[in-house]
Amino acid sequence: MTSSLSLLIPVSLRPTTDVSFSLRKTTHRISDSVFFPNKWRCCSVSPGQPPPPKQRQRQTKNSESGEKGIDPVGFLSKSGITHKGFALYLRERHKSLKDLKDEILKRHIDFRDMASGFELLGMHRNVQHRVDFMEWAPGARYCAIVGDFNDWSPTENCAREGHFGHDDYGYWFVILEDKLRDGEEPDELYFQQYNYVDDYDKGDSGVTADEVFQKANDEYWEPGEDRFIKSRFEVIAKLYEQIFGPNGPQTEEEFEEMPDAQTQYKMWKEKNKDDPSSNLHVIDSGKEYDIFNVIDDPVSRAKFRAKKPPIAYWFETRKGRNAWLKKYTPAIPHGSKYRVYLNTPNGPLERIPAWATYVNPEADGNQGYAIHWEPPPEYAYTWKHNNPKVPKSLRIYEAHVGISGSEPKIASFSEFTEKVLPYVKEAGYNAVQLIGVVEHKDYFTVGYRVTNMFAVSSRYGTPEDFKRLVDEAHGLGLLVFMDIVHSYSAADEMVGLSLFDGSNDCYFHIGKRGQHKFWGTRMFKYEDLDVLHYLLSNLNWWVVEYHVDGFNFHSLASMMYTHNGFASFTGDMEEFYNQYVDRSAILYLILANEILHTLHPNIITIAEDATLYPGLCEPTSQGGLGFDYFVNSRVSEMWLWFLENVQDSNWSMSKIVNTLVGINGSPDKMLLYAENHNQSISGGRSFAEILFGQALEQSSNTNDLLLRGCSLHKMIRLITYSISGRAYLNFMGNEFGHPKRVEFPMSSNDYSFSLANRDWDLLAKEGVHQHLLSFDKDMMNLEKAERIISRWLPNIHHVNDANMVISYLRGPFLFIFNFHPTNSYERYNVGVEEAGEYQVILDTDEKKYSGQGSIGPDQYFRKTLSRRVDGMRNCIEVPLPSRSAQDTNKEIGDVCDGLFEGGSRSHNVGCWSDIVCYLNVEFV
C-alpha cells in the first residue's frame, strides 16, 4: 500500500491511562455500541451564568442492563429460548464486552483507530522524503529491515534511539531515509514535504522558504495582528515586569523559589478579594481546570476563530514528485524484496512482516520475502466504479481464481476479470464470493491456511490486478465478497505468524490450546488487545484498500470452541456456554461486526458456523453476534448423504423440509447452497460426478442414468434456492453440472494440474451442460424478474412422504415437487389460499432442460376448485410426472412473456403462480 499518512512528529502511539481517560470522558456514550466522536468540546461557565440547557432525549424502555436500547438477552424471547443458564451467560458476556471496550479505549482514541492499524504499521511512504516501517514483535530485542536494497544488511536500517525505536507494547519503528543524490544540497527546511503523486513543483519556482513565510505574514495578518510576531519578546518582557517589578532579578542566583500556579492564583485571589473589578476576566467555578481560564473579548474571539489557519502557505513549500526524484534516490525502491530482521532470545530471525501487503511466499524453494509495493502514479490503479447498491436478496457465485481457467495452470486475476466476471453477470448472479485470495504458501490448501493476512496472493497477480477485478465486478453490478479466515492461521514459521518474534505466544495461544486439534493450524489469542488490533485492522484493510463488499467468516466453530467444533452436539443449550466455549473469540466476532457495520454501513457479513450458534444474525444490542446472514451447511450434507447412501424411493420428504427450514432463528437471514466448494474440492465428488457417473460420455441422451441425474440435479437446486432465506450460493461450474471434481496439485497426484481447472468448453456444445446452465439462468430469473426470494418467505403446507411430494407457497407463487422416481400423478390436489387461474412459468421437465416434456403447453393453465385442501380455502389439480416440477402463470401483456424457460426429467418440480394474487402484487 502506498500511503501519505504518516507521523510528522515523534509522539507516543498509545496514550497513557490518564490521557486516554480524559479523552473518553469527553465522548458521550449513548449505548454500548461502537462510537466514533467527531469533535471534542470543553466549556466553562462563569459565576452567575445559567448552565446550558440539556438536550431532550427520546425516551426508550429501560433494558435489563440499565442502558437504553441494550438488552443482552433480547433475542431469546424472539427465538423462543427460555434457558436460564444461557440467559445468565449472555448477561455475563455483555459485561465482558463492556470491559473489553473500556480496555481498548485506554490504548486507542476510538474504535476507528483500533481498526486502522494498517495506516501506521507496515511500510509507508512519509511526506518527508523517507519510508517509515513499524512492526509488532514484543519478544524481540533488536529490529531491522533487510533486503536487496541494502544487500540484506541487518545494521543499515534498524530501529535506534531518537526514531521511536521500541515502545512498551513491543512496537518497533524503523526509518529508511531517502539518499541524497550526488551534487544535490539538503533541503532548506528541516520538515520539507513532498507530494509523491503529483508532478507540480511549486517549491522549485525560485521562491525560497523564507520568502513564502514572509508572504504569509504579509498577507495573512491584518494590521496590528502581527505585532507580537515582529516583537516576539514583548509579551514575555511585560509579564516578567508584572510578576517581578521593574527591578526584578537578572540572574538565576537572584531568583527565589517560585510557588506553583495554583498557589500563586490563591495568593492573588486573597490579595484582590475586595476589588471586584480585578475578577471580571477570570473564571472560577471551583474546578481545578478553571485556573487562569480567562474570559476574552467576544468580538476578538469570534474574529480569531473565523480566521483559517495558513495551511495554504505551508503547502506552497511542498515539492512535487519530479523534485523528489531529482534530489533523492528512494531508500527502498518499488518492487524491492525485504524481510524484517529480529534478534530474539533464541537467536536472530528473518521474518516476512506481518503487515506486508505483497508477498512471494515460496521464492523457488528459498525463504519467502515481502515485496515493497509503491507503484508510480501512472501505474497505480485508478478506481472507476462505485460499490453497487446492496440488493435485498443475494445470488452468490462462489469462485476460486486459480482454477477458473480451462488450461492446466494457475489462472490469474486478469483472466478471471476478462472471462469469468461477464459469465457470472450473464448467468443472473448478483455477487461473487472469492476463496483463496489472501496469500497462502501452499496452493493445495485452497487458501485456507493463510500466511500473510494483508496480502493478495501473488500467484494470481499484483495488488493492482485485484483492484481491477473488484472494480470491473462493481461495474457489472456484482458485489464482491471474500472468504476471510480469522478462525486459525497457518503454522508456517518462515512465512506466517507462528513463532514470529521467537516467542510462542505472540499471536497465538501456547500449549495445546494454540494448536488446532485436527488441522495442525495455530489458534489466535483473541483476548490480547494487539491481536485484536491486528485482526480488526485486517478486516477494515480489505474494505478500505480493495473496496470489497463483504466477508464470509470461515469455520467459526474452530474458533468459538476450544474443541474446534469437533464434538458431538446434542442440541442442549449448555453446549453453547459451557467450559468449551471460547468467550474471547465470540467477543471478537461481536466487536468485528459492530466496527465493520459502523465504519461501512453497507458491508455484508456471513457466518459459516456448523453448530448454528444461537443469535448469529441477531443485533449485538440484543445479545446477538451481529452477522447479516448465516450458512446452513446441513442442507448440503443432507443432499450428499441421500445421493450416496439412500435409494431414491426411500428419500424422506419430512427430513428434506426439516433440514431446509427447521432451524430456530431468522429464516430470512439463512444462506443455503446445494453444494459449495467442499463437495468438489475437499477430497469429495461433485453432485454431477455422483449423479451422472459415466453417462455423460455416452452418446444417447435417453440413458436412464442421465435422465435421473439431470432431474435430481435441477430439483435439488430449485428447492434449495426457492425455499431458502434471502441468500443462495453456487460454486463455480456446479450450475452446469461440471463432470469432474477439483483436485489441487500435490504430492499424491505428482503435482498435476489436470483437475485444477474448469472445463468451460463443455458449454460450447449443445447438450446436457448447456441445458443445465439454461435452467440455472431461468431459476435465477425467478428472483431477478419477480423478486420471489426477496419479497416473501416460504409457507410450507403440503409434505407427503408416501407420495414423495412437497408443496409450498412463496407469496403468490406455488411450488410443487414430485421426488418419486416412478410414480406420476395425473390430477394431484394441493391447497391454495387464493382462487383464480394458475399458469406454469417454470417446468423442470421441459425438453430444453434435458427433460422429457411430459406436460404439454395445453396443460399449463389450471383453475382453482372451491374445496378445502391442506388447510387452504381452495385447491388446484395439477399433473405431476415423476421427478418433475412446474410453475404456472397467465400472460398479461409482456409481463411474463419469455421470462422463464426450463424443464427437468421425470422428477418434476412445479412453481405455480396465482394470477389473481400475482396481479395484486404487481399492479395494486
PDB file of C-alpha atoms in Angstrom, residues 33 45 63 78 232 234 309 332 340 366 424 461 526 590 599 672 864 875 893:
ATOM      1  CA  SER A  33     -22.250   0.137  20.723  1.00  0.00           C
ATOM      2  CA  VAL A  45     -19.480  28.589  32.905  1.00  0.00           C
ATOM      3  CA  SER A  63     -33.434  -2.811  29.346  1.00  0.00           C
ATOM      4  CA  LYS A  78     -37.890 -13.710  19.765  1.00  0.00           C
ATOM      5  CA  ARG A 232       8.232  38.272  19.931  1.00  0.00           C
ATOM      6  CA  GLU A 234       7.302  41.991  24.144  1.00  0.00           C
ATOM      7  CA  PRO A 309      -5.034  28.564   9.533  1.00  0.00           C
ATOM      8  CA  ILE A 332      13.579   1.251  -0.799  1.00  0.00           C
ATOM      9  CA  VAL A 340      12.276  -7.943   8.944  1.00  0.00           C
ATOM     10  CA  ASN A 366      14.039 -20.476  -0.717  1.00  0.00           C
ATOM     11  CA  VAL A 424     -21.314 -14.588 -13.825  1.00  0.00           C
ATOM     12  CA  GLY A 461      -1.195 -11.240  -9.943  1.00  0.00           C
ATOM     13  CA  TYR A 526      -8.364 -13.259  20.899  1.00  0.00           C
ATOM     14  CA  ILE A 590     -19.279  -9.177  18.114  1.00  0.00           C
ATOM     15  CA  LEU A 599     -17.462   2.185   9.568  1.00  0.00           C
ATOM     16  CA  LEU A 672     -28.421 -22.072   1.531  1.00  0.00           C
ATOM     17  CA  THR A 864     -58.732 -23.489  -8.740  1.00  0.00           C
ATOM     18  CA  CYS A 875     -57.229 -26.290  -4.209  1.00  0.00           C
ATOM     19  CA  GLY A 893     -49.193  -8.129 -21.971  1.00  0.00           C
TER      20      GLY A 893
END
